[in-house]
mmCIF file of C-alpha atoms in Angstrom:
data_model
loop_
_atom_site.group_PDB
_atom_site.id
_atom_site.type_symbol
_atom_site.label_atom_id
_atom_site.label_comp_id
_atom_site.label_asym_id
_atom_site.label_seq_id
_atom_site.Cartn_x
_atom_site.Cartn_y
_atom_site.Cartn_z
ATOM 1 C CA UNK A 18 162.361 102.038 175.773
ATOM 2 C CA UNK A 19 159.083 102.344 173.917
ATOM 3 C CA UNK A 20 158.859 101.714 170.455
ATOM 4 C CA UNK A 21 156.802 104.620 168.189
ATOM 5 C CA UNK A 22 153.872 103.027 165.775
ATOM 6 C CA UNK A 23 154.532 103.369 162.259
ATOM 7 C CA UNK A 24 152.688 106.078 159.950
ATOM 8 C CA UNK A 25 151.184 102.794 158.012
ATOM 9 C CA UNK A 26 149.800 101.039 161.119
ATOM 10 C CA UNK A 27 149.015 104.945 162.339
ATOM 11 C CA UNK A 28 146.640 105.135 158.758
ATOM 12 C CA UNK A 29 145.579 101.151 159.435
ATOM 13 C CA UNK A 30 143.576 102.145 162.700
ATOM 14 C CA UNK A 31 141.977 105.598 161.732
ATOM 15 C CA UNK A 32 139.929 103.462 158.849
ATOM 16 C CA UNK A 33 137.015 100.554 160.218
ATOM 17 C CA UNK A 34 137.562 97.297 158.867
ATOM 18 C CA UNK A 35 133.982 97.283 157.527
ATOM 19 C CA UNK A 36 135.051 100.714 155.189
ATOM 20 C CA UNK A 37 138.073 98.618 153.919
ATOM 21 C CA UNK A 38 135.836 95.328 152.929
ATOM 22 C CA UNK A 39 133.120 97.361 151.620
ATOM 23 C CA UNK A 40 136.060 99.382 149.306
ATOM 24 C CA UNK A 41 137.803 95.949 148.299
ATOM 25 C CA UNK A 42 134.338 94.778 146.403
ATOM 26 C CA UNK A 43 133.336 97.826 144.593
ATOM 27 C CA UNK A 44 136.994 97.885 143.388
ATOM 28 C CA UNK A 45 137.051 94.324 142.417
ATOM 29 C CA UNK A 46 133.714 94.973 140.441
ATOM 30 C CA UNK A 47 134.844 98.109 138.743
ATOM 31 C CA UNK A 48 137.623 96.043 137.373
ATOM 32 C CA UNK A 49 135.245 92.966 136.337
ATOM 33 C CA UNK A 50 133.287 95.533 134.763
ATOM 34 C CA UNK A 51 135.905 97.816 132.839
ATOM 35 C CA UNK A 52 138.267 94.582 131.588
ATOM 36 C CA UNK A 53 137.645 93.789 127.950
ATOM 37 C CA UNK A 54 135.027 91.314 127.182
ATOM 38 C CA UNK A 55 135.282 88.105 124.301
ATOM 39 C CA UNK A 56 132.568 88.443 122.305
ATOM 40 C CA UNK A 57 130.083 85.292 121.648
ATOM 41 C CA UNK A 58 130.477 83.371 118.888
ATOM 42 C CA UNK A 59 127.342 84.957 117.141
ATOM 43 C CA UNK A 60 128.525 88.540 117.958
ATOM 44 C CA UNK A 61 131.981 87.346 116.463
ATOM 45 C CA UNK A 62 129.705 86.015 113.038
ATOM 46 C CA UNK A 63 127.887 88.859 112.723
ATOM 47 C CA UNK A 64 130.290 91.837 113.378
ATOM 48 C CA UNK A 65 132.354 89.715 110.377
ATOM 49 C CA UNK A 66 129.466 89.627 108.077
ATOM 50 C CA UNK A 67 128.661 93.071 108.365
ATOM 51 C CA UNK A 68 132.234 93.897 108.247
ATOM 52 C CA UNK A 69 132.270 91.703 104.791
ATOM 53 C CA UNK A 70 128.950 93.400 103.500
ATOM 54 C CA UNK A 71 130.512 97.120 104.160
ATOM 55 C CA UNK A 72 133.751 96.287 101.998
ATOM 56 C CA UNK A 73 131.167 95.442 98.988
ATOM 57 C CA UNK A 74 129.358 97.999 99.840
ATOM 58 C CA UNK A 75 126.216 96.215 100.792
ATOM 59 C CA UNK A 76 125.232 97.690 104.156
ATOM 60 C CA UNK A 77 122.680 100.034 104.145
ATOM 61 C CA UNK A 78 123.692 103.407 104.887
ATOM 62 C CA UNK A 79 121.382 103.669 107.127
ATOM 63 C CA UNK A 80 123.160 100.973 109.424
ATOM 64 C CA UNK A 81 126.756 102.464 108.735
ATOM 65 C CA UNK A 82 128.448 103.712 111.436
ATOM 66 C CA UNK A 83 129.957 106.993 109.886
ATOM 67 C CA UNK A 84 128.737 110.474 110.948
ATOM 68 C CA UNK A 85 126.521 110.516 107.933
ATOM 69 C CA UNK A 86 124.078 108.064 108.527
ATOM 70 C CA UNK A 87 120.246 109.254 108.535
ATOM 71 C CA UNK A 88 118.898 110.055 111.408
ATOM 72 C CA UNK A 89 116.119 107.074 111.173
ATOM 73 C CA UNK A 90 118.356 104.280 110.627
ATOM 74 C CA UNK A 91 117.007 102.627 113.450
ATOM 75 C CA UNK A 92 113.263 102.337 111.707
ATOM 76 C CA UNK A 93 115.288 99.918 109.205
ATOM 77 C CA UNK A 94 115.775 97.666 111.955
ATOM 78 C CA UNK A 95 111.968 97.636 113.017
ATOM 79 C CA UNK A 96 111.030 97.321 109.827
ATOM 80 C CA UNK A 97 112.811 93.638 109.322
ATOM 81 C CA UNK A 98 111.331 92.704 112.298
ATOM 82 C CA UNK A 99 107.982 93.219 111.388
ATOM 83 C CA UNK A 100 108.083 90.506 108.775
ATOM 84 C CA UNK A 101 107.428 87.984 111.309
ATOM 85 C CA UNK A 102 104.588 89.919 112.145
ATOM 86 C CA UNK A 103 102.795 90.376 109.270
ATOM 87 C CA UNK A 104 103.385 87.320 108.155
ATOM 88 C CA UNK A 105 99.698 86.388 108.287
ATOM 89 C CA UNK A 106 98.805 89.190 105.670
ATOM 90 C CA UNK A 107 101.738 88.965 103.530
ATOM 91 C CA UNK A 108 100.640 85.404 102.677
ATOM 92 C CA UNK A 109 96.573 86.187 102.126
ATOM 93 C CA UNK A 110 97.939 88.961 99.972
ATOM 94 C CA UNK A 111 99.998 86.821 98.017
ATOM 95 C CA UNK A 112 96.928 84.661 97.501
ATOM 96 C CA UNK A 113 94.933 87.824 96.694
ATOM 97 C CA UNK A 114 97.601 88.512 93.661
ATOM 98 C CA UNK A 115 97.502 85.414 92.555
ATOM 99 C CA UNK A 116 94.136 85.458 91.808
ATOM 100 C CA UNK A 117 93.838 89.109 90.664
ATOM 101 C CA UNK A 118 97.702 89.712 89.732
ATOM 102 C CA UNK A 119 96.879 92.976 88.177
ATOM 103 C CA UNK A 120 96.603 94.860 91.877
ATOM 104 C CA UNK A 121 100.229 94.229 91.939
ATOM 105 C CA UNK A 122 102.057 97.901 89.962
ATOM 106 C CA UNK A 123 102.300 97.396 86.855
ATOM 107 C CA UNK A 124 101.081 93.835 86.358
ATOM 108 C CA UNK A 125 104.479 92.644 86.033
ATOM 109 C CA UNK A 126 102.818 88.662 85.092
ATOM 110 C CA UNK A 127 100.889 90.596 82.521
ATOM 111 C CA UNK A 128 97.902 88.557 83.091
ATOM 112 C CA UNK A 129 95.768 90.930 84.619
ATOM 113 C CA UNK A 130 93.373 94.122 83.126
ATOM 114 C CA UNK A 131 95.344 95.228 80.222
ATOM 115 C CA UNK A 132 98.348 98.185 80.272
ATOM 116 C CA UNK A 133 97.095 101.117 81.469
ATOM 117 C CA UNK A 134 97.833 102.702 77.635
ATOM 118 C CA UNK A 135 95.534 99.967 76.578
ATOM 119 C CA UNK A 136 92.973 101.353 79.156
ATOM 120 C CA UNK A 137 93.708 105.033 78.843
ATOM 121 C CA UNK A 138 89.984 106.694 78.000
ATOM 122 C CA UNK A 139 89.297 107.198 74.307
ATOM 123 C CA UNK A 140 89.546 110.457 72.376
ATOM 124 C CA UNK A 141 85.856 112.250 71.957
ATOM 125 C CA UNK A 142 84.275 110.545 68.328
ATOM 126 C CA UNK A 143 84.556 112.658 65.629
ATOM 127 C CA UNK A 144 83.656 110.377 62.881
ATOM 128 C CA UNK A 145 81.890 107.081 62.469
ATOM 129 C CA UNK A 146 84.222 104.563 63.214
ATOM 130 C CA UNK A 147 84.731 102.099 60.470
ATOM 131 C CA UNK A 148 84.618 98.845 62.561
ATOM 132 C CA UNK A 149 83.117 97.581 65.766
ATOM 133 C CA UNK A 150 85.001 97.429 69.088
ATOM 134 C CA UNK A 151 87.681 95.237 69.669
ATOM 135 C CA UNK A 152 87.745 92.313 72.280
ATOM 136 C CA UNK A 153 87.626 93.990 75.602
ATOM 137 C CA UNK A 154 89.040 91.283 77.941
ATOM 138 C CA UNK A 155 86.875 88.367 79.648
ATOM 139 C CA UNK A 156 86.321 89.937 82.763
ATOM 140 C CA UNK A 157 83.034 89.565 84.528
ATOM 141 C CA UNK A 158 81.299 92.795 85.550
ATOM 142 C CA UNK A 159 81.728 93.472 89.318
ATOM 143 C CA UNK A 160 80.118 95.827 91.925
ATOM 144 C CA UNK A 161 83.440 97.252 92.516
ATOM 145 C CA UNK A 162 83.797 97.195 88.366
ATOM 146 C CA UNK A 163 80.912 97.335 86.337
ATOM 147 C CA UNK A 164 82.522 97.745 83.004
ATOM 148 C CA UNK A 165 85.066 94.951 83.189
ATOM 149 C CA UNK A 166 85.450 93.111 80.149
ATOM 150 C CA UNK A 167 83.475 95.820 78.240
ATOM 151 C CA UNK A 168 84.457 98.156 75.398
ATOM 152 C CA UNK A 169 82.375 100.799 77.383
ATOM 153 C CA UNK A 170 85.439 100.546 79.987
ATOM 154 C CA UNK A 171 87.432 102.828 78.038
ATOM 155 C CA UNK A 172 84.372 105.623 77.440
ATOM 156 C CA UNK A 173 83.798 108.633 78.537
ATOM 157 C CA UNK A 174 81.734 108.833 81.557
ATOM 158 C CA UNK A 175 77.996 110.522 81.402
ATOM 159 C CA UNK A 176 77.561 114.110 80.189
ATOM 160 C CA UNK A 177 81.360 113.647 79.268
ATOM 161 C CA UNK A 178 80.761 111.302 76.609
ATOM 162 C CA UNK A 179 78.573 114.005 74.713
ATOM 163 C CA UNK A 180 81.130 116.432 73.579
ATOM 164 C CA UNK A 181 79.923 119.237 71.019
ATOM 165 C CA UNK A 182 81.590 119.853 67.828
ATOM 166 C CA UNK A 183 82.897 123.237 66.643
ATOM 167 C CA UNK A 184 79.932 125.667 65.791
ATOM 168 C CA UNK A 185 79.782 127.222 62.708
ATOM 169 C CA UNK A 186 77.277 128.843 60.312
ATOM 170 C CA UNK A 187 74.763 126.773 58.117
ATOM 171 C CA UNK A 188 73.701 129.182 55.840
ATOM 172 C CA UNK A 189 72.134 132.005 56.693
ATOM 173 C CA UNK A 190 72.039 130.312 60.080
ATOM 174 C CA UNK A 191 74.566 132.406 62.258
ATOM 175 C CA UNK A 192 77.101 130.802 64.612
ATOM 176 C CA UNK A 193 75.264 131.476 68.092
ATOM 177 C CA UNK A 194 72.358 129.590 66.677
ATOM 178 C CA UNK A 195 74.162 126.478 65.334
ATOM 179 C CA UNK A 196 75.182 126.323 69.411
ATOM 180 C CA UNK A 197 72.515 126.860 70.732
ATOM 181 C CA UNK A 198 71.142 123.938 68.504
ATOM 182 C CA UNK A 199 73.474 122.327 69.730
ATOM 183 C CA UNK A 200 73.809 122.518 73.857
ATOM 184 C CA UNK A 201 70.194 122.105 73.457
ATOM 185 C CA UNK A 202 70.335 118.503 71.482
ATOM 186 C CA UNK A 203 72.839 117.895 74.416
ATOM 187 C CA UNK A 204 70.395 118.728 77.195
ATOM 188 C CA UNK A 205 67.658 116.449 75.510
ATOM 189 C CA UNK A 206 70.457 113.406 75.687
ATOM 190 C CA UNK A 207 70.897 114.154 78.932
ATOM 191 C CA UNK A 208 67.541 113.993 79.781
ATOM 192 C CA UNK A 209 66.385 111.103 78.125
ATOM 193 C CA UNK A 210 69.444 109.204 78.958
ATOM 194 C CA UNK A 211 71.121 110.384 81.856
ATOM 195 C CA UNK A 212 69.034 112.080 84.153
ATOM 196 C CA UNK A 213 68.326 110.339 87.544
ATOM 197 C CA UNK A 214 64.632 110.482 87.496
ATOM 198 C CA UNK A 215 64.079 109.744 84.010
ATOM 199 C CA UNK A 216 66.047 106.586 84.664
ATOM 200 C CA UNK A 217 64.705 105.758 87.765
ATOM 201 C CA UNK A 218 61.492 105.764 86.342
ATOM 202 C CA UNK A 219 60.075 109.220 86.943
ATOM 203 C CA UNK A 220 58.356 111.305 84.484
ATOM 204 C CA UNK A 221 61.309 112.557 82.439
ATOM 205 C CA UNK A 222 60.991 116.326 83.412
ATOM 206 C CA UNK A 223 64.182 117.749 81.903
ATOM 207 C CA UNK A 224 63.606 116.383 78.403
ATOM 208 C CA UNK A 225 59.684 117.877 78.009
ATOM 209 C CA UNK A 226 61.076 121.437 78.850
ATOM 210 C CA UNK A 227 63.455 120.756 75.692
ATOM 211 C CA UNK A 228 61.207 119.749 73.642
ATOM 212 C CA UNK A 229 58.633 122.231 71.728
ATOM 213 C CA UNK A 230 55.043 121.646 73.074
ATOM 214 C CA UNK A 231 53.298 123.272 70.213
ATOM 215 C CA UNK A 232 54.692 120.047 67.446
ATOM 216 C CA UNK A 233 51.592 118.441 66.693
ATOM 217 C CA UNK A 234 50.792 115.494 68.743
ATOM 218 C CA UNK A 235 54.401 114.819 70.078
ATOM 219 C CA UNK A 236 53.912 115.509 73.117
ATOM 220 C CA UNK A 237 50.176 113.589 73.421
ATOM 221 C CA UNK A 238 51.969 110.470 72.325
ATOM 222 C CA UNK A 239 54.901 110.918 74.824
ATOM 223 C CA UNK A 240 52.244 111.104 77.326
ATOM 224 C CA UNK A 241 50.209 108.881 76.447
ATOM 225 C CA UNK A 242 53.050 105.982 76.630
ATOM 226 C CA UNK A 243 54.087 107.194 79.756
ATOM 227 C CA UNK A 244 50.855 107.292 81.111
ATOM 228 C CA UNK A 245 49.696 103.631 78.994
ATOM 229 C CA UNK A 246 52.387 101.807 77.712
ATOM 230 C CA UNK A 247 52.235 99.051 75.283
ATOM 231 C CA UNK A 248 53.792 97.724 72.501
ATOM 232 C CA UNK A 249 52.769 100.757 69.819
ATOM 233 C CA UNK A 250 53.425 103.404 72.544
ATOM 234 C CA UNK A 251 56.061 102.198 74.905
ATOM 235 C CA UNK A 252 58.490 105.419 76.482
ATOM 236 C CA UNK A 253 61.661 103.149 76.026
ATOM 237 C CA UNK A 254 61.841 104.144 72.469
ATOM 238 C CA UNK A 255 62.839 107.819 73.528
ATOM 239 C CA UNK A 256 63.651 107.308 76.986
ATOM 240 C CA UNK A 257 66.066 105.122 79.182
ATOM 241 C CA UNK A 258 63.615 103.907 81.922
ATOM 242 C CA UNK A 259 64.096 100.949 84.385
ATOM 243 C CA UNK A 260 61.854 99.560 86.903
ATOM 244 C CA UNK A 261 62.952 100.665 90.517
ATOM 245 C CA UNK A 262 61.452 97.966 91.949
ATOM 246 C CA UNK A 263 63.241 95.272 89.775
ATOM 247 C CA UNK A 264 67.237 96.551 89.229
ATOM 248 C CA UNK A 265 69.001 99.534 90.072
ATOM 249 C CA UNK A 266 71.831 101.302 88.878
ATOM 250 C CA UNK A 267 75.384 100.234 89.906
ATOM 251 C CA UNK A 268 77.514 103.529 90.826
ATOM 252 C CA UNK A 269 76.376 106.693 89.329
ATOM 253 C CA UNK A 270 78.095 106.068 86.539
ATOM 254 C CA UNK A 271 76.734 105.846 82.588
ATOM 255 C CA UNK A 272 79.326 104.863 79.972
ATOM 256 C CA UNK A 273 78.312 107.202 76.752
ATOM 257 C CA UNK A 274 79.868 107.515 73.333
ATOM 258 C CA UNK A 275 78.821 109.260 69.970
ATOM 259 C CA UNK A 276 78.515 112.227 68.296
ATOM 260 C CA UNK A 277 76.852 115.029 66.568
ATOM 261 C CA UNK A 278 76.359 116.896 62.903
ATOM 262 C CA UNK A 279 75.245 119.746 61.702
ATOM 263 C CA UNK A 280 73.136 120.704 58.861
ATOM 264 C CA UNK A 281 70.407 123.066 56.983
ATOM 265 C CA UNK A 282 66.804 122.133 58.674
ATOM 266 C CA UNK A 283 63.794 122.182 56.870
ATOM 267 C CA UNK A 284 62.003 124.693 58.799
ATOM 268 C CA UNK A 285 64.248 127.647 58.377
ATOM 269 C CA UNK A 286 66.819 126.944 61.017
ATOM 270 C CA UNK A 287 69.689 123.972 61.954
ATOM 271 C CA UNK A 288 69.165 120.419 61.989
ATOM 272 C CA UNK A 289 71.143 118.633 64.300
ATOM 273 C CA UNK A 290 71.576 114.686 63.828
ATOM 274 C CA UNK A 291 72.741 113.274 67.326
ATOM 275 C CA UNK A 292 73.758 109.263 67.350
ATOM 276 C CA UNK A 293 75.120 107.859 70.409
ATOM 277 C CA UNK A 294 75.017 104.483 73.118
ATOM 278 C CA UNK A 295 74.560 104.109 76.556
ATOM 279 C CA UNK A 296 75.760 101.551 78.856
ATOM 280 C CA UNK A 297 74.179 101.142 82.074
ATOM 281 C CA UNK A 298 74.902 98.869 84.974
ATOM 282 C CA UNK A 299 72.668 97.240 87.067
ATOM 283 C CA UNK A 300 71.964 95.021 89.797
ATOM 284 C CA UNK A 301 68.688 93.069 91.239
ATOM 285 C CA UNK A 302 66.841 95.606 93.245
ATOM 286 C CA UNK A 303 66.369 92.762 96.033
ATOM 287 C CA UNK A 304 70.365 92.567 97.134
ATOM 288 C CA UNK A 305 71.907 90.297 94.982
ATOM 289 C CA UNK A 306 75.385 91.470 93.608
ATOM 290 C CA UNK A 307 75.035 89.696 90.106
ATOM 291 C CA UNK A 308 76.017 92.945 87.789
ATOM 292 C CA UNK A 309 74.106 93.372 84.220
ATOM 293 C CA UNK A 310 74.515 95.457 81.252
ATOM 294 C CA UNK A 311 71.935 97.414 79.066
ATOM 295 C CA UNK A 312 73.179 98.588 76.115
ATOM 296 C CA UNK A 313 71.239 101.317 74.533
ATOM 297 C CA UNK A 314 72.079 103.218 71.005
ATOM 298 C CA UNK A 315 70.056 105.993 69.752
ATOM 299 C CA UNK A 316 69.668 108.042 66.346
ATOM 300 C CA UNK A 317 67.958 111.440 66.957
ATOM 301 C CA UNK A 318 67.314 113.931 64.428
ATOM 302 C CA UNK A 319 66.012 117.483 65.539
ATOM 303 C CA UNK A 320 65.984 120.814 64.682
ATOM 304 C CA UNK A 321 66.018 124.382 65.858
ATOM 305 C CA UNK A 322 63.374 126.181 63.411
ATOM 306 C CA UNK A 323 63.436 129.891 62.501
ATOM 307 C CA UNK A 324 60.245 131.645 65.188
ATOM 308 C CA UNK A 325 60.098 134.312 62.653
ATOM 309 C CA UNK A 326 59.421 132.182 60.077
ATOM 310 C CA UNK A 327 57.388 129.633 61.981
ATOM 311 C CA UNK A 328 54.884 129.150 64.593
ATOM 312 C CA UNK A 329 57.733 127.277 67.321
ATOM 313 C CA UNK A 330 58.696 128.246 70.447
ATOM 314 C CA UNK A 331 61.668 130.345 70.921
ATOM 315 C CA UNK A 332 64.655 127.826 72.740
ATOM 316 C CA UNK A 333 63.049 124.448 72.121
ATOM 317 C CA UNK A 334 63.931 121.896 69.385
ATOM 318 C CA UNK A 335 61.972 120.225 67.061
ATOM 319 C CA UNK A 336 61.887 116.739 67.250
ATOM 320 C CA UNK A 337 62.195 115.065 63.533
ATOM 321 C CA UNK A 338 63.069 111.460 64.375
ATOM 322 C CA UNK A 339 63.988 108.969 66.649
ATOM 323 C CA UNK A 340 65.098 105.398 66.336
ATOM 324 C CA UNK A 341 66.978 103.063 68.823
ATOM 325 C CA UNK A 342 68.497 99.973 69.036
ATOM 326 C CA UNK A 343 68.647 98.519 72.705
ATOM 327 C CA UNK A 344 70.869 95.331 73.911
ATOM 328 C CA UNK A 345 70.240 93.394 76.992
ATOM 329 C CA UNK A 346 66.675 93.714 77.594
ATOM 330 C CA UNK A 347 63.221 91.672 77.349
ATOM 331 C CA UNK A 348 61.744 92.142 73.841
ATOM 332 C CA UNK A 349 57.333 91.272 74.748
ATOM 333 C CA UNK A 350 57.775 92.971 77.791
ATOM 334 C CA UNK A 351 56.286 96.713 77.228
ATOM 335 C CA UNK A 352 55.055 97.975 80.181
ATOM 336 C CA UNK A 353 57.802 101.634 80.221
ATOM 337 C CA UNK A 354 61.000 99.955 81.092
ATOM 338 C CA UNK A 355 63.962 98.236 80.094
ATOM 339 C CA UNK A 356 64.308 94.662 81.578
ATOM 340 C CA UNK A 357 67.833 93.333 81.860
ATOM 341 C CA UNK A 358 68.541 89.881 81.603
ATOM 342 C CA UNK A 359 71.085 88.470 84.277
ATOM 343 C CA UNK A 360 72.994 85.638 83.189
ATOM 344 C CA UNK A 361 72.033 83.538 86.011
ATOM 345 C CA UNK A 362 68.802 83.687 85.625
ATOM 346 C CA UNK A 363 66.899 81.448 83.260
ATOM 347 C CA UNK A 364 64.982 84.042 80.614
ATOM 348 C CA UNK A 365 61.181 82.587 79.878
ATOM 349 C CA UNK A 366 61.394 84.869 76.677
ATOM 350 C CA UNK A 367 60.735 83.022 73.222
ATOM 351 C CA UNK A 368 64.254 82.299 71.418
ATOM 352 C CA UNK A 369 65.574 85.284 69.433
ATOM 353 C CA UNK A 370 64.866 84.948 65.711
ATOM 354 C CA UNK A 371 66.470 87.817 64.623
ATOM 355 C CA UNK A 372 70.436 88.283 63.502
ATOM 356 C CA UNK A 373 73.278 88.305 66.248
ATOM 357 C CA UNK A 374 74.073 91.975 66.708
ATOM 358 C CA UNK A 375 77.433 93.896 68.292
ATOM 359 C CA UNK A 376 75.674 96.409 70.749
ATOM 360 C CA UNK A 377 78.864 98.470 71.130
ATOM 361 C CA UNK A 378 79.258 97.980 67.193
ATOM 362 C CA UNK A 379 78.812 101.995 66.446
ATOM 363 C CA UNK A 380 80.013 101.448 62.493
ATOM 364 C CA UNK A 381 76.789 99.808 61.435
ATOM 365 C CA UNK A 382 73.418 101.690 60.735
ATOM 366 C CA UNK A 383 70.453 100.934 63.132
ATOM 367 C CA UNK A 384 69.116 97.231 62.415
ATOM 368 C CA UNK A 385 65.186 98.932 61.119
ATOM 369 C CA UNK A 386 63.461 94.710 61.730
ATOM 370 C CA UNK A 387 61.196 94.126 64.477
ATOM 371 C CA UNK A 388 62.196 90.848 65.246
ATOM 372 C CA UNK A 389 64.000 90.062 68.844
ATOM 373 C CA UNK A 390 67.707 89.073 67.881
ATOM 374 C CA UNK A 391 70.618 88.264 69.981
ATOM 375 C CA UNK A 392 73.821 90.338 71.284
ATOM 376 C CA UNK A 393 76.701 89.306 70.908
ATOM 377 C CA UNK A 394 78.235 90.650 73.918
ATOM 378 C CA UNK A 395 77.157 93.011 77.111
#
């Protein structure tokens, strides 16, 4: 009597042994894989420090794990890393601050430029100040700051610093004439103070077509210093002039302060009575970075005279008077410019023997000697 296989051994045969070996390891890794894990001892210390910093609310919610976290938590991560990285320019910027601490917002050592409320630009001048210029810091002038340590820092810059006062009537003198007096005496600053060519040396264009050319022998004695300077007829007493091929300007900037009056002229029309200062930078015209200031005030008086009543030229000004007082420049050396002095450089000038004077001290009248004195500051 036979004996009938079993439906086990029946399953057993219809299945290869290799089929069966190769199922027994994936199963046994599938369990390896899926059976809980202990963590390392680090993972352990950090998931308990996080855990820790979460309670007091010290994670950042950008590294919570609730459904509200932003979507670029993970750049907080990258960002930590980077210190490592940049470790190089962290530390040369820290040096950097330490010498110049003011690049730093705010200046929080509060040894660096002053506040910037301290630094803020000045209101227009309405009046003639009563003192001179407070200390303006010890800072040298710099390529990148040319007006460091300067009272100038806080001025106006160029054609800004010459801001006209309210017209009104002088006398029979109507409104429209009082300003026109008066953007005229502006457009003669600018061109004997401001004006690219005139300071680069050039004849000074935009001031002559201000000026009347029918006032007797003006113009031939402008012309005639321009043309032959020297010590009776030098162009620097009217116009700011420097020597291209000695210094040129740093920036494009002029520092300017002053201000302007009105009154009844003598020839039937307005007399306006300008007084303001210039402060130019300036650097060696053969590379070196060594930064200079000229400091250059100026008194005009001119006037807009009546063409009906006089033989003038409609539009142009009169000029009455001019007087300057100029800081920061040779005093023999007339040949139609203005020659810094660096403070490098060794000056073969004779000694001053004239009084100290404040160049940026605007509460003083002009000093009317001849002799070369000495400023106090640049």
């Amino acid at each position: 009597m036979s004996e009938k296989p079993s439906d086990d051994r029946s399953s057993d045969s219809e299945i290869p042994d290799d089929v069966w070996e190769q199922f027994a390891r994936d199963t046994e890794r599938d369990i390896r894989s899926s059976a809980p894990k202990e963590p390392s001892a680090r993972a352990r210390h950090v998931t308990e420090r996080l855990r820790r910093q979460d309670a007091r609310g010290e994670v950042p919610p950008g590294w919570r794990t609730d459904a509200a976290r932003p979507a670029g938590n993970g750049r907080a991560g990258r960002r930590r890393t980077l210190w490592a990285i940049v470790g190089v320019p962290v530390a040369a910027a820290v040096v950097l601050v330490a010498l110049k601490p003011s690049l730093l917002p705010g200046d929080p050592f509060g040894t660096g430029d002053p506040p910037a409320a301290e630094a803020a630009p000045l209101p227009a001048e309405t009046a003639a100040p009563t003192a001179a210029p407070g200390a303006a810091g010890t800072e040298r002038p710099t390529l990148d700051e040319p007006f460091a340590g300067s009272p100038a820092l806080r001025w106006a810059d160029g054609e800004a610093g010459i801001v006209l006062p309210e017209a009104k009537a002088v006398g029979a003198v109507p409104k429209t004439r009082v300003e026109q007096a008066l953007k005229l005496t502006k457009k003669l600053l600018v061109g004997t103070n401001l004006d690219p060519r005139t300071i680069g040396g050039a004849r000074p264009e935009a001031a002559f077509a201000v000026l009347d050319p029918k006032q007797p022998k003006l113009f031939d004695d402008l012309n005639t210093a321009l043309r032959s300077p020297s010590a009776e007829d030098d162009p620097v007493t009217l116009f700011s002039r420097f020597d291209p091929d000695e210094v040129r300007p740093v920036g494009d900037v002029i520092k300017t302060r002053g201000r302007m009056t009105t009154g009844k002229g003598t020839h039937g029309g307005v007399a306006v009575h300008a007084d303001y200062t210039f402060v130019y930078p300036l650097v060696r015209a053969d590379g070196r970075t060594e930064v200079a200031r000229t400091i250059v005030r100026r008194v005009l008086d001119v006037e807009l005279a009546d063409p009906a009543r006089y033989r003038v030229t409609p539009g142009r000004l009169l000029l009455v008077k001019y007087d300057q007082e100029i800081g920061n420049s040779s005093c023999d050396v007339h040949d139609g410019f203005l020659h810094p002095g660096f403070p490098s450089a060794t000056s073969a000038d004779p000694a001053p023997s004239g009084p100290e004077v404040d160049p940026y001290d605007r509460s003083r009248p002009l000093d009317d000697g001849s002799a070369c004195g000495t400023v106090t500051r640049t």
